[in-house]
Tab-separated table of C-alpha atoms and ligand atoms in Angstrom:
chain	number	residue	atom	x	y	z
A	1	UNK	CA	77.321	76.079	118.788
A	2	UNK	CA	73.757	76.020	120.076
A	3	UNK	CA	72.948	79.079	118.004
A	4	UNK	CA	74.503	77.471	114.938
A	5	UNK	CA	72.684	74.154	115.446
A	6	UNK	CA	69.364	75.948	115.453
A	7	UNK	CA	70.074	77.263	111.977
A	8	UNK	CA	71.444	73.954	110.757
A	9	UNK	CA	68.235	72.171	111.687
A	10	UNK	CA	66.393	74.821	109.664
A	11	UNK	CA	68.517	73.856	106.660
A	12	UNK	CA	67.471	70.246	107.126
A	13	UNK	CA	63.847	71.358	107.205
A	14	UNK	CA	63.987	73.446	104.029
A	15	UNK	CA	66.196	70.891	102.299
A	16	UNK	CA	67.973	73.723	100.508
A	17	UNK	CA	71.740	73.722	100.944
A	18	UNK	CA	72.737	76.529	98.605
A	19	UNK	CA	71.589	78.623	95.582
A	20	UNK	CA	69.997	81.682	97.160
A	21	UNK	CA	68.269	79.856	99.992
A	22	UNK	CA	66.194	81.428	102.779
A	23	UNK	CA	69.095	81.859	105.245
A	24	UNK	CA	71.219	83.531	102.623
A	25	UNK	CA	68.398	85.900	101.764
A	26	UNK	CA	67.865	86.663	105.444
A	27	UNK	CA	71.591	87.291	105.901
A	28	UNK	CA	71.803	89.594	102.879
A	29	UNK	CA	68.776	91.576	104.049
A	30	UNK	CA	70.256	92.043	107.538
A	31	UNK	CA	73.632	93.194	106.271
A	32	UNK	CA	72.044	95.492	103.704
A	33	UNK	CA	70.064	97.121	106.493
A	34	UNK	CA	73.034	97.315	108.864
A	35	UNK	CA	75.298	98.923	106.251
A	36	UNK	CA	72.457	101.074	104.928
A	37	UNK	CA	73.264	100.102	101.348
A	38	UNK	CA	70.938	98.967	98.603
A	39	UNK	CA	73.147	96.819	96.449
A	40	UNK	CA	74.909	94.027	98.283
A	41	UNK	CA	76.172	90.715	96.907
A	42	UNK	CA	77.252	88.002	99.319
A	43	UNK	CA	79.958	85.843	97.718
A	44	UNK	CA	82.352	83.032	98.571
A	45	UNK	CA	85.316	85.147	99.690
A	46	UNK	CA	86.901	88.574	99.622
A	47	UNK	CA	89.340	87.648	96.852
A	48	UNK	CA	86.734	86.522	94.345
A	49	UNK	CA	84.772	89.659	95.322
A	50	UNK	CA	87.676	91.782	94.012
A	51	UNK	CA	87.967	89.710	90.853
A	52	UNK	CA	84.301	89.828	89.923
A	53	UNK	CA	84.258	93.540	90.768
A	54	UNK	CA	86.819	94.070	87.999
A	55	UNK	CA	84.801	91.842	85.661
A	56	UNK	CA	81.540	93.641	86.401
A	57	UNK	CA	83.174	96.985	85.635
A	58	UNK	CA	84.423	95.559	82.293
A	59	UNK	CA	88.054	95.933	83.296
A	60	UNK	CA	89.717	93.070	81.436
A	61	UNK	CA	93.084	94.648	80.652
A	62	UNK	CA	95.153	97.729	81.376
A	63	UNK	CA	96.604	99.273	84.495
A	64	UNK	CA	95.098	99.466	87.959
A	65	UNK	CA	96.532	101.894	90.460
A	66	UNK	CA	96.835	100.172	93.791
A	67	UNK	CA	98.608	100.112	97.127
A	68	UNK	CA	101.599	97.931	97.970
A	69	UNK	CA	100.598	97.852	101.636
A	70	UNK	CA	97.883	95.227	101.844
A	71	UNK	CA	97.227	91.528	101.933
A	72	UNK	CA	98.426	89.744	98.787
A	73	UNK	CA	94.854	89.251	97.500
A	74	UNK	CA	94.596	92.928	96.535
A	75	UNK	CA	97.437	92.502	94.033
A	76	UNK	CA	96.777	88.903	93.028
A	77	UNK	CA	93.182	89.658	92.045
A	78	UNK	CA	94.438	92.340	89.632
A	79	UNK	CA	97.001	89.979	88.115
A	80	UNK	CA	94.529	87.085	87.958
A	81	UNK	CA	92.206	89.296	85.916
A	82	UNK	CA	95.082	89.941	83.479
A	83	UNK	CA	95.529	93.559	84.482
A	84	UNK	CA	98.722	95.279	85.579
A	85	UNK	CA	99.047	96.605	89.124
A	86	UNK	CA	100.720	100.003	89.291
A	87	UNK	CA	101.867	100.615	92.830
A	88	UNK	CA	101.551	104.020	94.419
A	89	UNK	CA	103.288	104.445	97.743
A	90	UNK	CA	101.388	104.978	100.996
A	91	UNK	CA	100.899	107.821	103.435
A	92	UNK	CA	103.301	107.478	106.355
A	93	UNK	CA	100.652	108.470	108.912
A	94	UNK	CA	97.803	106.017	108.259
A	95	UNK	CA	99.319	103.625	105.699
A	96	UNK	CA	96.609	104.095	103.042
A	97	UNK	CA	97.455	104.993	99.435
A	98	UNK	CA	99.129	108.400	99.076
A	99	UNK	CA	96.596	110.409	97.084
A	100	UNK	CA	99.166	113.054	96.189
A	101	UNK	CA	101.069	110.434	94.191
A	102	UNK	CA	98.140	108.918	92.292
A	103	UNK	CA	97.950	111.372	89.409
A	104	UNK	CA	101.566	111.006	88.373
A	105	UNK	CA	100.984	107.256	88.018
A	106	UNK	CA	98.045	107.641	85.627
A	107	UNK	CA	98.711	106.739	81.970
A	108	UNK	CA	96.589	106.128	78.859
A	109	UNK	CA	96.176	102.562	80.041
A	110	UNK	CA	94.897	103.308	83.542
A	111	UNK	CA	91.410	101.913	84.143
A	112	UNK	CA	90.815	102.109	87.870
A	113	UNK	CA	92.110	102.745	91.345
A	114	UNK	CA	91.977	99.862	93.789
A	115	UNK	CA	92.725	101.271	97.229
A	116	UNK	CA	92.513	99.581	100.628
A	117	UNK	CA	90.990	100.853	103.874
A	118	UNK	CA	93.889	99.244	105.593
A	119	UNK	CA	93.258	97.946	109.160
A	120	UNK	CA	89.823	99.597	108.896
A	121	UNK	CA	91.218	103.154	108.544
A	122	UNK	CA	89.703	105.256	105.790
A	123	UNK	CA	91.492	106.144	102.577
A	124	UNK	CA	91.164	109.721	101.406
A	125	UNK	CA	87.942	108.807	99.603
A	126	UNK	CA	87.106	112.369	98.616
A	127	UNK	CA	90.392	112.962	96.811
A	128	UNK	CA	90.336	109.514	95.197
A	129	UNK	CA	86.856	110.151	93.847
A	130	UNK	CA	87.828	113.577	92.560
A	131	UNK	CA	90.869	112.190	90.705
A	132	UNK	CA	88.784	109.334	89.307
A	133	UNK	CA	86.192	111.714	87.940
A	134	UNK	CA	88.781	113.928	86.334
A	135	UNK	CA	90.476	110.979	84.598
A	136	UNK	CA	87.394	108.795	84.009
A	137	UNK	CA	88.611	105.994	86.226
A	138	UNK	CA	86.610	103.452	88.188
A	139	UNK	CA	87.118	103.229	91.927
A	140	UNK	CA	87.220	99.919	93.748
A	141	UNK	CA	87.910	99.754	97.460
A	142	UNK	CA	89.194	96.626	99.114
A	143	UNK	CA	87.275	97.034	102.366
A	144	UNK	CA	88.256	93.622	103.769
A	145	UNK	CA	89.079	95.280	107.111
A	146	UNK	CA	86.394	97.927	107.125
A	147	UNK	CA	83.213	96.161	108.216
A	148	UNK	CA	81.827	98.176	111.132
A	149	UNK	CA	83.888	101.302	110.395
A	150	UNK	CA	81.835	104.392	109.592
A	151	UNK	CA	83.168	107.434	107.799
A	152	UNK	CA	81.450	110.795	107.672
A	153	UNK	CA	78.224	109.318	108.912
A	154	UNK	CA	77.965	106.275	106.665
A	155	UNK	CA	79.510	102.861	106.354
A	156	UNK	CA	83.064	102.994	105.070
A	157	UNK	CA	81.966	100.185	102.762
A	158	UNK	CA	79.574	102.433	100.871
A	159	UNK	CA	82.152	104.455	98.901
A	160	UNK	CA	83.460	104.006	95.350
A	161	UNK	CA	81.910	102.204	92.384
A	162	UNK	CA	82.347	98.929	94.226
A	163	UNK	CA	83.678	98.155	97.686
A	164	UNK	CA	84.496	94.596	98.612
A	165	UNK	CA	84.729	93.038	102.045
A	166	UNK	CA	85.911	89.735	103.448
A	167	UNK	CA	84.047	87.611	105.974
A	168	UNK	CA	86.928	85.209	106.461
A	169	UNK	CA	87.246	83.516	109.850
A	170	UNK	CA	90.184	85.754	110.805
A	171	UNK	CA	88.256	88.974	110.213
A	172	UNK	CA	86.298	91.075	112.688
A	173	UNK	CA	82.982	89.673	111.451
A	174	UNK	CA	82.964	86.327	109.705
A	175	UNK	CA	80.927	83.625	108.009
A	176	UNK	CA	83.799	81.034	108.066
A	177	UNK	CA	84.645	81.896	104.450
A	178	UNK	CA	82.840	84.675	102.662
A	179	UNK	CA	82.927	88.114	101.195
A	180	UNK	CA	80.769	90.670	99.488
A	181	UNK	CA	80.526	93.452	96.964
A	182	UNK	CA	78.736	96.698	97.789
A	183	UNK	CA	77.822	98.356	94.535
A	184	UNK	CA	76.876	101.928	93.709
A	185	UNK	CA	75.102	101.297	90.404
A	186	UNK	CA	71.981	99.125	90.186
A	187	UNK	CA	72.839	97.716	86.766
A	188	UNK	CA	76.365	96.755	87.795
A	189	UNK	CA	74.815	95.119	90.830
A	190	UNK	CA	72.476	93.035	88.647
A	191	UNK	CA	75.434	92.072	86.488
A	192	UNK	CA	77.369	90.944	89.552
A	193	UNK	CA	74.375	88.934	90.648
A	194	UNK	CA	74.523	87.070	87.326
A	195	UNK	CA	78.308	86.770	87.220
A	196	UNK	CA	78.428	85.120	90.639
A	197	UNK	CA	76.148	82.297	89.448
A	198	UNK	CA	77.588	81.337	86.050
A	199	UNK	CA	76.004	84.221	84.110
A	200	UNK	CA	72.661	82.596	83.411
A	201	UNK	CA	69.019	82.460	84.443
A	202	UNK	CA	67.851	78.896	83.898
A	203	UNK	CA	68.511	78.246	80.167
A	204	UNK	CA	69.100	81.830	79.163
A	205	UNK	CA	72.793	82.815	79.202
A	206	UNK	CA	73.711	86.486	79.464
A	207	UNK	CA	77.406	86.875	80.231
A	208	UNK	CA	80.541	85.026	81.241
A	209	UNK	CA	80.167	83.999	84.842
A	210	UNK	CA	81.834	82.075	87.602
A	211	UNK	CA	80.679	80.270	90.715
A	212	UNK	CA	80.954	82.715	93.617
A	213	UNK	CA	77.690	81.751	95.328
A	214	UNK	CA	77.488	81.231	99.050
A	215	UNK	CA	75.813	78.354	100.863
A	216	UNK	CA	73.172	78.200	103.566
A	217	UNK	CA	75.810	76.936	106.017
A	218	UNK	CA	77.933	80.030	105.583
A	219	UNK	CA	74.926	82.326	105.779
A	220	UNK	CA	73.949	80.508	108.998
A	221	UNK	CA	77.323	81.334	110.544
A	222	UNK	CA	76.867	84.946	109.537
A	223	UNK	CA	73.410	85.036	111.103
A	224	UNK	CA	74.898	83.599	114.327
A	225	UNK	CA	77.715	86.134	114.503
A	226	UNK	CA	75.776	89.180	113.409
A	227	UNK	CA	73.806	89.747	116.667
A	228	UNK	CA	77.151	89.751	118.534
A	229	UNK	CA	78.729	92.421	116.341
A	230	UNK	CA	78.336	95.278	118.800
A	231	UNK	CA	79.803	93.234	121.651
A	232	UNK	CA	82.677	92.170	119.410
A	233	UNK	CA	83.539	95.766	118.490
A	234	UNK	CA	83.103	96.987	122.072
A	235	UNK	CA	85.391	94.315	123.482
A	236	UNK	CA	88.009	94.915	120.817
A	237	UNK	CA	87.855	98.599	121.628
A	238	UNK	CA	88.429	97.884	125.325
A	239	UNK	CA	91.432	95.689	124.534
A	240	UNK	CA	92.826	98.333	122.160
A	241	UNK	CA	92.426	101.053	124.802
A	242	UNK	CA	94.218	98.864	127.328
A	243	UNK	CA	97.087	98.367	124.882
A	244	UNK	CA	97.143	102.164	124.373
A	245	UNK	CA	97.361	102.784	128.080
A	246	UNK	CA	100.038	100.183	128.793
A	247	UNK	CA	102.154	100.994	125.736
A	248	UNK	CA	102.168	104.732	126.605
A	249	UNK	CA	102.790	105.931	123.033
A	250	UNK	CA	106.101	104.069	122.903
A	251	UNK	CA	105.189	102.835	119.406
A	252	UNK	CA	103.984	104.714	116.368
A	253	UNK	CA	100.429	103.774	115.415
A	254	UNK	CA	98.278	104.681	112.403
A	255	UNK	CA	96.590	108.038	112.750
A	256	UNK	CA	92.801	107.919	112.868
A	257	UNK	CA	90.889	110.411	110.753
A	258	UNK	CA	88.613	112.476	112.980
A	259	UNK	CA	85.533	111.671	110.876
A	260	UNK	CA	86.119	107.940	111.291
A	261	UNK	CA	84.142	105.799	113.712
A	262	UNK	CA	86.694	103.009	113.983
A	263	UNK	CA	85.880	99.274	114.150
A	264	UNK	CA	89.010	98.250	116.126
A	265	UNK	CA	89.726	95.485	113.622
A	266	UNK	CA	93.481	95.390	114.295
A	267	UNK	CA	96.119	96.712	116.663
A	268	UNK	CA	99.172	97.478	114.526
A	269	UNK	CA	102.364	98.913	116.015
A	270	UNK	CA	105.564	100.072	114.347
A	271	UNK	CA	108.846	98.835	115.748
A	272	UNK	CA	112.043	100.906	115.499
A	273	UNK	CA	113.349	98.606	112.784
A	274	UNK	CA	113.076	95.036	111.524
A	275	UNK	CA	115.665	93.771	113.970
A	276	UNK	CA	113.666	95.154	116.893
A	277	UNK	CA	110.546	93.448	115.493
A	278	UNK	CA	112.244	90.078	114.997
A	279	UNK	CA	113.796	90.124	118.467
A	280	UNK	CA	110.442	90.911	120.043
A	281	UNK	CA	108.755	88.157	118.008
A	282	UNK	CA	111.319	85.687	119.275
A	283	UNK	CA	110.584	86.649	122.866
A	284	UNK	CA	106.826	86.503	122.279
A	285	UNK	CA	106.988	83.157	120.478
A	286	UNK	CA	108.946	81.722	123.396
A	287	UNK	CA	105.846	82.494	125.495
A	288	UNK	CA	103.529	80.929	122.897
A	289	UNK	CA	102.348	84.341	121.681
A	290	UNK	CA	102.117	84.693	117.921
A	291	UNK	CA	101.545	88.181	116.554
A	292	UNK	CA	101.457	88.656	112.781
A	293	UNK	CA	103.657	90.546	110.389
A	294	UNK	CA	100.704	92.226	108.801
A	295	UNK	CA	101.587	93.288	106.111
A	296	UNK	CA	104.867	91.898	105.004
A	297	UNK	CA	106.340	91.911	102.434
A	298	UNK	CA	105.413	95.100	100.618
A	299	UNK	CA	103.503	93.827	97.571
A	300	UNK	CA	105.602	95.729	95.010
A	301	UNK	CA	108.456	93.354	95.905
A	302	UNK	CA	106.564	90.118	95.165
A	303	UNK	CA	108.653	87.783	92.981
A	304	UNK	CA	106.009	87.551	90.240
A	305	UNK	CA	105.657	91.319	89.736
A	306	UNK	CA	107.296	92.082	86.413
A	307	UNK	CA	107.863	95.829	86.514
A	308	UNK	CA	109.625	96.411	89.789
A	309	UNK	CA	108.605	99.725	91.329
A	310	UNK	CA	110.093	101.363	94.347
A	311	UNK	CA	107.752	102.188	97.246
A	312	UNK	CA	110.099	103.301	100.013
A	313	UNK	CA	107.431	104.222	102.561
A	314	UNK	CA	105.559	100.949	102.193
A	315	UNK	CA	108.766	98.898	102.174
A	316	UNK	CA	109.986	100.639	105.297
A	317	UNK	CA	106.698	100.237	107.166
A	318	UNK	CA	106.212	96.626	106.034
A	319	UNK	CA	109.601	95.698	107.392
A	320	UNK	CA	108.768	96.803	110.941
A	321	UNK	CA	105.012	96.602	111.477
A	322	UNK	CA	103.112	93.937	113.382
A	323	UNK	CA	99.590	93.430	114.654
A	324	UNK	CA	99.356	92.480	118.309
A	325	UNK	CA	96.925	89.747	119.365
A	326	UNK	CA	93.388	91.131	119.422
A	327	UNK	CA	90.351	88.920	119.886
A	328	UNK	CA	87.246	88.583	122.006
A	329	UNK	CA	88.235	86.738	125.168
A	330	UNK	CA	91.838	87.994	125.357
A	331	UNK	CA	92.369	88.316	129.112
A	332	UNK	CA	93.806	91.396	130.801
A	333	UNK	CA	96.670	89.430	132.311
A	334	UNK	CA	97.677	88.242	128.861
A	335	UNK	CA	97.514	91.778	127.491
A	336	UNK	CA	99.854	92.839	130.307
A	337	UNK	CA	102.152	89.925	129.560
A	338	UNK	CA	102.293	90.838	125.862
A	339	UNK	CA	102.983	94.490	126.632
A	340	UNK	CA	105.727	93.660	129.107
A	341	UNK	CA	107.562	91.702	126.438
A	342	UNK	CA	106.907	94.215	123.662
A	343	UNK	CA	108.124	97.144	125.769
A	344	UNK	CA	111.460	95.478	126.550
B	401	PLP	C1	91.589	88.961	104.002
B	401	PLP	C2	91.839	89.959	102.941
B	401	PLP	C3	91.462	89.742	101.602
B	401	PLP	C4	90.965	88.421	101.107
B	401	PLP	O1	89.770	87.995	101.651
B	401	PLP	P1	89.435	86.432	101.640
B	401	PLP	O2	88.016	86.402	102.110
B	401	PLP	O3	90.371	85.760	102.582
B	401	PLP	O4	89.585	85.946	100.241
B	401	PLP	C5	91.635	90.771	100.692
B	401	PLP	N1	92.179	91.937	101.048
B	401	PLP	C6	92.571	92.188	102.307
B	401	PLP	C7	93.139	93.529	102.640
B	401	PLP	C8	92.442	91.190	103.295
B	401	PLP	O5	92.885	91.424	104.534
C-alpha cells in the first residue's frame, strides 16, 4: 500500500489520470525491456486484447482454429468478433492444442489459429508457425498465463503474429485489470495503438476503434508489482516443488517441455475421474479450501456454440482437472493440510 500511495500522489501531481500518461509510459517501457520485445500495447484486459488482435489482423469473419481447453474468453472473443471457432482437441500430455490435428481442420474459410499457452506451458510454436505459413494463416497466441515463462531463450509471449496476455488480479503478475498485445509487425502494432483509442489522432480519424486504453492507476499497480516479479515466481516455484514432493507423483501433471523456463503460474492436477475430484473438493471446502476447476467445462460444449464438435481429450481432462491453491504467502502447514486431504 505504501508503494502504491507513492505512485498515487504522483498522479495527483501530474493531474493526468489516463490517456497515455507518464506512469503508463514508464510501465510499458519496463515491460517491453523485461520481455525483450519492441511492440507492446498495454490495454484494459486480456479479453479485449484478443478481440483487437483479431481486428488489427483484419479478421472480421471466417473460421479460427482454437483450443477447447482454456478460459471462456479465448472462445468468446472469437464469437464476439463474428468469427467461428473451430475446436481442435488437445495433447494429452501438456493440454495445449494438438498440432497433429490442426491441418485436418483447415478449410477455405480458415483465417487464423488461436492457441493457448495453457497454465504457462508452451504450445508447439514451431509446428504451428510452419502450418500457418503453408496455409497462409495468422497466428494469435492467448498468453494469459505465460508472463514470465521463457521458451528457447526468449519470452513465450514473443511468438506468433500477436500474443496477448492478461494482467488480471488473479494472474501471476497483475495490474488489477489489464492486458496487452505483443506484436511482431510494426505496422500492425501502430494500428493496434490507434484501435485501442477510438481510431483517431485528434481530429483525424483513421480506422474503426474502441476504448481499450489503460489508466494511470492501473499502470501504478503494475509498477508496484513489477519489482516483486522474481520473488513471486521464486516463491511459487518453492510451493510447487513442495506440492511435488508431498504428492509423490500420485497425480498426473502437465509435462514440461525441456526448452521451457516455467513461470509456475498454476499447479494443476488430474484426478482419476470427476467423482474423485468432486469428493475431494467437498472435503477441501469443508476446511475452507477452495481450489478451482480450471478449466471446466471444455469450451466446445458451451451452450451457445452452434456446431457441436467432439473433443474427447479435452472433455475428459476438463472433467477431472483442478488447480490447487498457489499464491505468495501460502504457508507450509496449509500446503501439508491440502495435500493430506487431496491424497485421501
Ligand atoms: C484470464 C484469461 C483471459 C482473460 O483475461 P482478462 O484480463 O480477465 O480479460 C483470457 N484467456 C485466458 C486463458 C485466461 O486465463
